[in-house]
Short mmCIF file of C-alpha atoms and ligand atoms in Angstrom, two decimals:
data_model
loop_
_atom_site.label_atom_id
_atom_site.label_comp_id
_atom_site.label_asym_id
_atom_site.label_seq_id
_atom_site.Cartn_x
_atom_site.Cartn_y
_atom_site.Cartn_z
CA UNK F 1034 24.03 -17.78 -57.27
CA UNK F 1035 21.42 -19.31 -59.07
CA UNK F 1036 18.12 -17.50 -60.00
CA UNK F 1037 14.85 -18.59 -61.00
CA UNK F 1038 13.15 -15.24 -62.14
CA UNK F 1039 15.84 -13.06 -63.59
CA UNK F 1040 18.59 -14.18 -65.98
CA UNK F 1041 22.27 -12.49 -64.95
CA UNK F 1042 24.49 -12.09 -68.06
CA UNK F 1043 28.06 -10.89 -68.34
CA UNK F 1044 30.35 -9.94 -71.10
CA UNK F 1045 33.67 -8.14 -70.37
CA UNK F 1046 32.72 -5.56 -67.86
CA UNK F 1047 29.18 -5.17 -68.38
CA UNK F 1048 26.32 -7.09 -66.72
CA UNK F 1049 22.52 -7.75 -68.03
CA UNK F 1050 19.60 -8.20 -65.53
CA UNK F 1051 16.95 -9.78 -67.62
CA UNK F 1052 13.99 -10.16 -65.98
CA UNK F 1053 12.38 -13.36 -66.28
CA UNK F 1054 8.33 -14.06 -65.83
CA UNK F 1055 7.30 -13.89 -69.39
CA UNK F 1056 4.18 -15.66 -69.13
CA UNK F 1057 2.79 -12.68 -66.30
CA UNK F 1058 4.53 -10.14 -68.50
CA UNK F 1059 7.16 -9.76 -66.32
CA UNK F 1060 4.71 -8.62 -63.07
CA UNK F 1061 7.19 -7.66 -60.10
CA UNK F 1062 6.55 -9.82 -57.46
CA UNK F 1063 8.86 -9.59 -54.02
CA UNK F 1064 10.97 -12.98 -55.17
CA UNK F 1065 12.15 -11.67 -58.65
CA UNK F 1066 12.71 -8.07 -56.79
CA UNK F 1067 14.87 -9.85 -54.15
CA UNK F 1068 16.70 -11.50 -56.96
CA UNK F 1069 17.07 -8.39 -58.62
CA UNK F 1070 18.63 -6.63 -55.43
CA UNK F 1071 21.04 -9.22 -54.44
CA UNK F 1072 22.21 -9.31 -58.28
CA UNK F 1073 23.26 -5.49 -57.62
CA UNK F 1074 24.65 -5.96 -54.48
CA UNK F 1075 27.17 -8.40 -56.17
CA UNK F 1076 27.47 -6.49 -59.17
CA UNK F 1077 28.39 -3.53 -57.21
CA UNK F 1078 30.96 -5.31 -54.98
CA UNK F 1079 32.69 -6.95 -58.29
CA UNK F 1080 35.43 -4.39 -59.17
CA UNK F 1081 34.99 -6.06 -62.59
CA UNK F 1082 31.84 -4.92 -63.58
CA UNK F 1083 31.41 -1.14 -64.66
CA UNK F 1084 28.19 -1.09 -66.12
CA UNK F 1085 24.84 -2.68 -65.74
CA UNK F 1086 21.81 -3.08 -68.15
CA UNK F 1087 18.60 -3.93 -67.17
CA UNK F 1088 15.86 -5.28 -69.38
CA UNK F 1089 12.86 -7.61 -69.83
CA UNK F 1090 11.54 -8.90 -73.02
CA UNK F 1091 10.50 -7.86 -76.11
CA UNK F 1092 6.57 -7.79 -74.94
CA UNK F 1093 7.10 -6.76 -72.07
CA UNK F 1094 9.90 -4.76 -69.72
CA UNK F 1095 7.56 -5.23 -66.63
CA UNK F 1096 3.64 -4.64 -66.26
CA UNK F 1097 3.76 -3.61 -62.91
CA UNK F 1098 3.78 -4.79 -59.68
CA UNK F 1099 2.45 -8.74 -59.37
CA UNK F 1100 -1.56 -7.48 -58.95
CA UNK F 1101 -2.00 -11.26 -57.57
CA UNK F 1102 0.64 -10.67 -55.05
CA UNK F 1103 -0.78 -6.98 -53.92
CA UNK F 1104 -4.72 -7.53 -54.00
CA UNK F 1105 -4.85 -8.93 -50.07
CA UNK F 1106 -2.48 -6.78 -48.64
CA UNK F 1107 -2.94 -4.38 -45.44
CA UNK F 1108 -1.84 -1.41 -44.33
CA UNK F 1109 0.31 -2.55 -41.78
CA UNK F 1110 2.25 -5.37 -42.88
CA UNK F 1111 2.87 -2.99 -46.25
CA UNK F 1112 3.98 -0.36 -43.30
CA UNK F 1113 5.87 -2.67 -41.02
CA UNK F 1114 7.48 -4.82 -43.65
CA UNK F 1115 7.82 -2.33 -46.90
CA UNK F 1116 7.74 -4.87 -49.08
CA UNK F 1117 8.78 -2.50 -51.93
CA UNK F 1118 11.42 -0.44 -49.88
CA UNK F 1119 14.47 -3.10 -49.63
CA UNK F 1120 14.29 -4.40 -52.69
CA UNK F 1121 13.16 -2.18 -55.78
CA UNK F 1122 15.05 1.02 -53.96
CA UNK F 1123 18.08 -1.25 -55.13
CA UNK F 1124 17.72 -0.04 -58.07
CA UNK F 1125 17.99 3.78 -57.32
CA UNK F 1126 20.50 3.25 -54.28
CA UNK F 1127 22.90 1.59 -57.14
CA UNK F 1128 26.18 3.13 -57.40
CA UNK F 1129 27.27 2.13 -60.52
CA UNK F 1130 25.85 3.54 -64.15
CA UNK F 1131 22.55 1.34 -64.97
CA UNK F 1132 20.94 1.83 -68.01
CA UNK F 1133 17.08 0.38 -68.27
CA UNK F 1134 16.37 -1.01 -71.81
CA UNK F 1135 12.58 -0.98 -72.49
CA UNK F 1136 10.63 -2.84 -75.17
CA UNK F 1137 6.80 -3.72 -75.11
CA UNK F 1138 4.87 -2.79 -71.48
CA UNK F 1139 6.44 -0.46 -69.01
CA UNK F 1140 3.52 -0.02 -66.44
CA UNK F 1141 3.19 0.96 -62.90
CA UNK F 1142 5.97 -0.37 -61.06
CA UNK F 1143 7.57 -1.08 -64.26
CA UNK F 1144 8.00 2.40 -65.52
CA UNK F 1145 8.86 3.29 -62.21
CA UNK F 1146 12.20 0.77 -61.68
CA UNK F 1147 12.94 1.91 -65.33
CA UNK F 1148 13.24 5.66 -64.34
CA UNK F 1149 14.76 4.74 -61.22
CA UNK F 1150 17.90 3.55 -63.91
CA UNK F 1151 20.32 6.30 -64.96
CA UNK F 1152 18.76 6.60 -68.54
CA UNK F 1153 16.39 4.70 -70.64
CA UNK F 1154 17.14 3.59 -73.77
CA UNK F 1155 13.62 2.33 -75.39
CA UNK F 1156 12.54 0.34 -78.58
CA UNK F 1157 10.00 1.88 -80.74
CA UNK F 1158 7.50 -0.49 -79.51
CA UNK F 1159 7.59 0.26 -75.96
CA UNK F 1160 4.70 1.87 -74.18
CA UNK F 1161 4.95 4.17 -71.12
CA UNK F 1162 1.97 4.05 -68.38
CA UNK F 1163 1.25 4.60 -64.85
CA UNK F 1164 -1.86 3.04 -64.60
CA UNK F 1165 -2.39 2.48 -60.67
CA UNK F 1166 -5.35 4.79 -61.09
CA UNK F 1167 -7.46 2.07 -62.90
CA UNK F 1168 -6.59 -0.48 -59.91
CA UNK F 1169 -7.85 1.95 -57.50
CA UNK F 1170 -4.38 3.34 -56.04
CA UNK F 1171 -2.18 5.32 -57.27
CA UNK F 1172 2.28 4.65 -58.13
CA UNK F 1173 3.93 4.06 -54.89
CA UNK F 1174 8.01 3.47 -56.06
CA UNK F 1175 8.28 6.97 -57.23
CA UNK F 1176 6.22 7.46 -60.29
CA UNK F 1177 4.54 10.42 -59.39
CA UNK F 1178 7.53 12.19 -58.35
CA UNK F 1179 9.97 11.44 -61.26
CA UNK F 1180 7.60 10.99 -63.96
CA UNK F 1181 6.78 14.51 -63.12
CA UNK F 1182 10.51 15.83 -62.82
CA UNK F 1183 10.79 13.88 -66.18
CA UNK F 1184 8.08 14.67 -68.36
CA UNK F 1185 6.75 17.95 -66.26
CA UNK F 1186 3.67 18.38 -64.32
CA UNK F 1187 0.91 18.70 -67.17
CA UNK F 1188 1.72 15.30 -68.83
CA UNK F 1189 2.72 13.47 -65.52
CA UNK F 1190 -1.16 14.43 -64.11
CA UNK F 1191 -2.33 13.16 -67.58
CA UNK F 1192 -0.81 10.04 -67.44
CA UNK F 1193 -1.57 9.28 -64.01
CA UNK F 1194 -5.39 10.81 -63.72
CA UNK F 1195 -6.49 9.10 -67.11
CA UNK F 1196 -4.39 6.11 -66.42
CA UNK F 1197 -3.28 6.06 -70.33
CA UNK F 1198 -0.49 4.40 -71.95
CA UNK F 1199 2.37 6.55 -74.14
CA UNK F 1200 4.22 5.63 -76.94
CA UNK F 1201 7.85 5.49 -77.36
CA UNK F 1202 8.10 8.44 -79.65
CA UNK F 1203 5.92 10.36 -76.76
CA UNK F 1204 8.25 9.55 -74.10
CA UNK F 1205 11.31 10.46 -76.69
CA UNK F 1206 9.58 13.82 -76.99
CA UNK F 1207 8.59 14.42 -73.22
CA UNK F 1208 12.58 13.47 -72.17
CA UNK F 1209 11.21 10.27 -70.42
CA UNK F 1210 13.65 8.20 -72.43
CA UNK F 1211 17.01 9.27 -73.94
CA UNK F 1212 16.97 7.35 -77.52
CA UNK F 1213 14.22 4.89 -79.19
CA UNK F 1214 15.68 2.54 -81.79
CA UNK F 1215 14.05 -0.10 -84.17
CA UNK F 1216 13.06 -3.06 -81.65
CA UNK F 1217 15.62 -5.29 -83.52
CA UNK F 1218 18.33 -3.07 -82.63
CA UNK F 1219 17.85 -2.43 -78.95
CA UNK F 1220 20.21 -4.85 -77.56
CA UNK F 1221 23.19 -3.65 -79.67
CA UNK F 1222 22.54 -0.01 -78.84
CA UNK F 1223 22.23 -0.50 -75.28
CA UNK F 1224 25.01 -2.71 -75.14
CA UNK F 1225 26.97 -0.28 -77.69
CA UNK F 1226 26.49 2.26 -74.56
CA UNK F 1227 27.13 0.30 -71.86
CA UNK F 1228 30.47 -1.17 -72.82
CA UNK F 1229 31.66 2.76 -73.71
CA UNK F 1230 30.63 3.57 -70.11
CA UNK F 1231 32.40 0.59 -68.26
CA UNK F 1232 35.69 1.82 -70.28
CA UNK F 1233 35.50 4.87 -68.58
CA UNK F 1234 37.13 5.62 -64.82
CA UNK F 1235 34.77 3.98 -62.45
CA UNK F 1236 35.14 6.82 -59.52
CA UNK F 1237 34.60 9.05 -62.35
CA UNK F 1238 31.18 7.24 -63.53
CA UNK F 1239 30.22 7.02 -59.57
CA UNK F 1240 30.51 10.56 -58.84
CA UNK F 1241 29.13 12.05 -62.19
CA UNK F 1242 26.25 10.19 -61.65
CA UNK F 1243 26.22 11.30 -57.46
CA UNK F 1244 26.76 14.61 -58.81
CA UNK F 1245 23.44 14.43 -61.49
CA UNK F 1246 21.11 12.77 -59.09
CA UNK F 1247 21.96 15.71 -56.20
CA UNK F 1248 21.22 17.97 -58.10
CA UNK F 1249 17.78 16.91 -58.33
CA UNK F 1250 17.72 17.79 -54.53
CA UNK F 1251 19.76 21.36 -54.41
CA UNK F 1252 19.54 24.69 -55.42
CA UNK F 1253 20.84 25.32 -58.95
CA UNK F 1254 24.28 27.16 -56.60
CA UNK F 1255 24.69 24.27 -54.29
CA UNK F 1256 24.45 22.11 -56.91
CA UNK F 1257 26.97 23.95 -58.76
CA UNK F 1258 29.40 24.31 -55.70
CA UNK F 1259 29.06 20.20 -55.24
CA UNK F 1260 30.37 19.55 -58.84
CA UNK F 1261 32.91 21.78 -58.42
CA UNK F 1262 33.83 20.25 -55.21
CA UNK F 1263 33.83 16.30 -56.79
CA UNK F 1264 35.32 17.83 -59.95
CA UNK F 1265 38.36 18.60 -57.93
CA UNK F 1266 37.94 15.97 -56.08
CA UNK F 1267 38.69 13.51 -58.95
CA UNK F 1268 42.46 15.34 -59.69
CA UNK F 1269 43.23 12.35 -56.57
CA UNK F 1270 42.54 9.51 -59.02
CA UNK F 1271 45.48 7.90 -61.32
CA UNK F 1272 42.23 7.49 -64.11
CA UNK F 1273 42.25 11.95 -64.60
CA UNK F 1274 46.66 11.73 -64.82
CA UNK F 1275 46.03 8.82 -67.74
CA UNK F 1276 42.91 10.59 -69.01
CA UNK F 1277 44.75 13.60 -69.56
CA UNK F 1278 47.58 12.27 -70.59
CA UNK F 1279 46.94 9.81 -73.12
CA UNK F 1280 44.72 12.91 -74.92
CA UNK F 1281 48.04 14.70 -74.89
CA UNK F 1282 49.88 11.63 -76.23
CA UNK F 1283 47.23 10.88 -79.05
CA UNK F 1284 46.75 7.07 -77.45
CA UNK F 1285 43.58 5.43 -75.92
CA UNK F 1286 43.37 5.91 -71.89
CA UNK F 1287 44.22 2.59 -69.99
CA UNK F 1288 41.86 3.43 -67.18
CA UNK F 1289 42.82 1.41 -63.61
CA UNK F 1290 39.88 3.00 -61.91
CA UNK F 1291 41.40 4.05 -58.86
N1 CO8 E 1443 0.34 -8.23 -62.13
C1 CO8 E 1443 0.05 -9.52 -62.21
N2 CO8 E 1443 -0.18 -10.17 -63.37
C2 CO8 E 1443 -0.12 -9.47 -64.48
C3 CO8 E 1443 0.18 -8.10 -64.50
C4 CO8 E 1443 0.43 -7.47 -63.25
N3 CO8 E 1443 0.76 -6.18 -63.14
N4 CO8 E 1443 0.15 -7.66 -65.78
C5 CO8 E 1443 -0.14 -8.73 -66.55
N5 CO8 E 1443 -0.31 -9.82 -65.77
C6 CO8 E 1443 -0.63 -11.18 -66.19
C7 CO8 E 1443 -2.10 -11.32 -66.54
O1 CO8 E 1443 -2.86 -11.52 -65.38
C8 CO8 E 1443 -2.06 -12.51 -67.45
O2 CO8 E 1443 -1.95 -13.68 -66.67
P1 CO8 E 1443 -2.91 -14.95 -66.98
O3 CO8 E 1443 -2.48 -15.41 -68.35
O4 CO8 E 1443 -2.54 -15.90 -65.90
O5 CO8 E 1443 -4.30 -14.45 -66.95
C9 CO8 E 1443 -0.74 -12.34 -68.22
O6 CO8 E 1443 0.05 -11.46 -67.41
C10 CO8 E 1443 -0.90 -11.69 -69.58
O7 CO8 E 1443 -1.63 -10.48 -69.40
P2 CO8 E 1443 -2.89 -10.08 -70.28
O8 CO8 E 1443 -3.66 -11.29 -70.66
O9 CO8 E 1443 -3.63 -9.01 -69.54
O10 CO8 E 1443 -2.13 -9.50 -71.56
P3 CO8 E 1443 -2.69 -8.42 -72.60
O11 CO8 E 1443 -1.70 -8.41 -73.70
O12 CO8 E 1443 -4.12 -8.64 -72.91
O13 CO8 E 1443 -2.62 -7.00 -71.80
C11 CO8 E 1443 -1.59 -5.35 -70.39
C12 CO8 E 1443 -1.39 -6.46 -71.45
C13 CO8 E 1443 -2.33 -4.17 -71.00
C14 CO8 E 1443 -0.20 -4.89 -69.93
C15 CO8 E 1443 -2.41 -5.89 -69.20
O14 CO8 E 1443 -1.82 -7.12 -68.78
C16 CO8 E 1443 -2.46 -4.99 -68.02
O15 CO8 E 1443 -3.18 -4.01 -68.02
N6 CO8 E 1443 -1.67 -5.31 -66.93
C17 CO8 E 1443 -1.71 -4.58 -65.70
C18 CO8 E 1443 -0.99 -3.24 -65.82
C19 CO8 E 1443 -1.06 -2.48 -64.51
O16 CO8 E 1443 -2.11 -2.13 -64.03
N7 CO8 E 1443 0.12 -2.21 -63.88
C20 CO8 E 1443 0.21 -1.51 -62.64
C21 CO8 E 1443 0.23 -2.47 -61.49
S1 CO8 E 1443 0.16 -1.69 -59.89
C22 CO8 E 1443 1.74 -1.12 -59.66
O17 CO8 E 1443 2.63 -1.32 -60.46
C23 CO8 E 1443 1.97 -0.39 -58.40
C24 CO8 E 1443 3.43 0.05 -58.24
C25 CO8 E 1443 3.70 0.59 -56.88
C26 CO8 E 1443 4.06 -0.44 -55.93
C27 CO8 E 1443 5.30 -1.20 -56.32
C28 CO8 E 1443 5.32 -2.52 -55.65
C29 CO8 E 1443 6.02 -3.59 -56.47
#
């Protein structure tokens, strides 16, 4: 399929969504959102693929939402046709690992699809905002609930009451991101992790990451009993015999993911 505001790269068995409106710093408006969802739905139906990247430029990962696009909407037609629901919640309803790679501006709805990735890997020029507050709203994807299981509650109501930006080495600090590397060698990191990831069992990838996110939503217990239960679970796959048995054999796994 052919897209006008994202650019969909593939090498071996890792994809890159690039988002693509430089000139409005990458502002999320509902047609590069909808490209961005049916990119995933095809990337997660392609048994090929076993890792995804997602990205903007070296400005900017995404501003926000497309102000332009939001300043004349209504209650109900937000209500009755979510414009936000379908298409950025493809992001967190994505089954596969998807790593967010952040330079420049991650604002509003921009810091909110990047946390709704499995990890972010960031440059040392990105900066980390929720700045809703200033436009007279506040985040509506999710940034006041995971910035705050991110970062904790004292630096989440900072950042969203003052409406301030954070740098890189801030959000290394506060656990928003998982590495920051010199903006030159972003792309090769992130890429570095992604293809490691897509060599790994797929089912295993899926359900570690199932496993993570539900434990967000459990008792420390449950979660404890549910890992135990998909841990087992996995000794039906032909990936854990090879696994195992190339470590015994001193060879590389040849993964089939099934
Ligand atoms: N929406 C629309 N256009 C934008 C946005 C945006 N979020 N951000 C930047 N742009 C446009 C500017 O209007 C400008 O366009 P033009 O050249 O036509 O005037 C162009 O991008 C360049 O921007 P600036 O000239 O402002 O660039 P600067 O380098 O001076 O400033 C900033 C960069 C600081 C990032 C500044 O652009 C800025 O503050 N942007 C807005 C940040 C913001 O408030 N983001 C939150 C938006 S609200 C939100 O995300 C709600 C999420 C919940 C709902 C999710 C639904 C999708």
């Amino acid at each position: 399929m052919a897209y006008e505001l994202i650019e969909l790269d593939t090498d071996g068995r890792v994809a890159t969504i690039r988002l693509n409106r430089p000139k409005a710093l990458n502002a999320l408006n509902s047609e590069m959102m909808g490209e961005v969802a049916q990119a995933l739905a095809d990337l997660e139906a392609d048994d090929g693929i076993g890792c995804v990247i997602l990205t903007g430029n070296e400005k900017a990962f995404a501003a926000g939402a497309d102000i332009k696009e939001m300043v004349d909407g209504d209650y109900l037609s937000n209500y009755k046709h979510d414009p936000f629901e379908a298409n950025h919640c493809a992001i967190e309803r994505f089954r596969k690992p998807i790593i967010a790679a952040v330079s420049g501006y991650a604002l509003g709805g921009g810091c909110e699809i990047a946390m709704m990735c499995d990890f972010i890997i960031a440059s040392d020029t990105a900066k980390f905002g929720q700045p809703e507050i200033n436009l007279g709203v506040i985040p509506g994807i999710g940034g006041t609930q995971r910035l705050a299981r991110a970062v904790g509650k004292a630096k989440a109501m900072d950042l969203c009451l003052t409406g301030r930006m954070m740098d890189a080495s801030e959000a290394e600090h506060s656990g928003l991101v998982a590495r920051v590397v010199p903006v030159d060698d972003l792309m090769d990191t992130v890429n570095d992790a992604a293809k490691k990831i897509a060599g790994h069992s797929q089912p295993a990838n899926m359900i570690l990451k199932e496993v993570i996110e539900a434990g967000y939503e459990m008792s420390l217990r449950e979660g404890i009993r549910f890992e135990r239960r998909m841990f087992q679970s996995l000794f039906t796959t032909e990936d854990q015999k090879e696994g195992m048995n190339a470590f015994i054999e001193k060879r590389k796994p040849h993964f089939k993911n099934r």
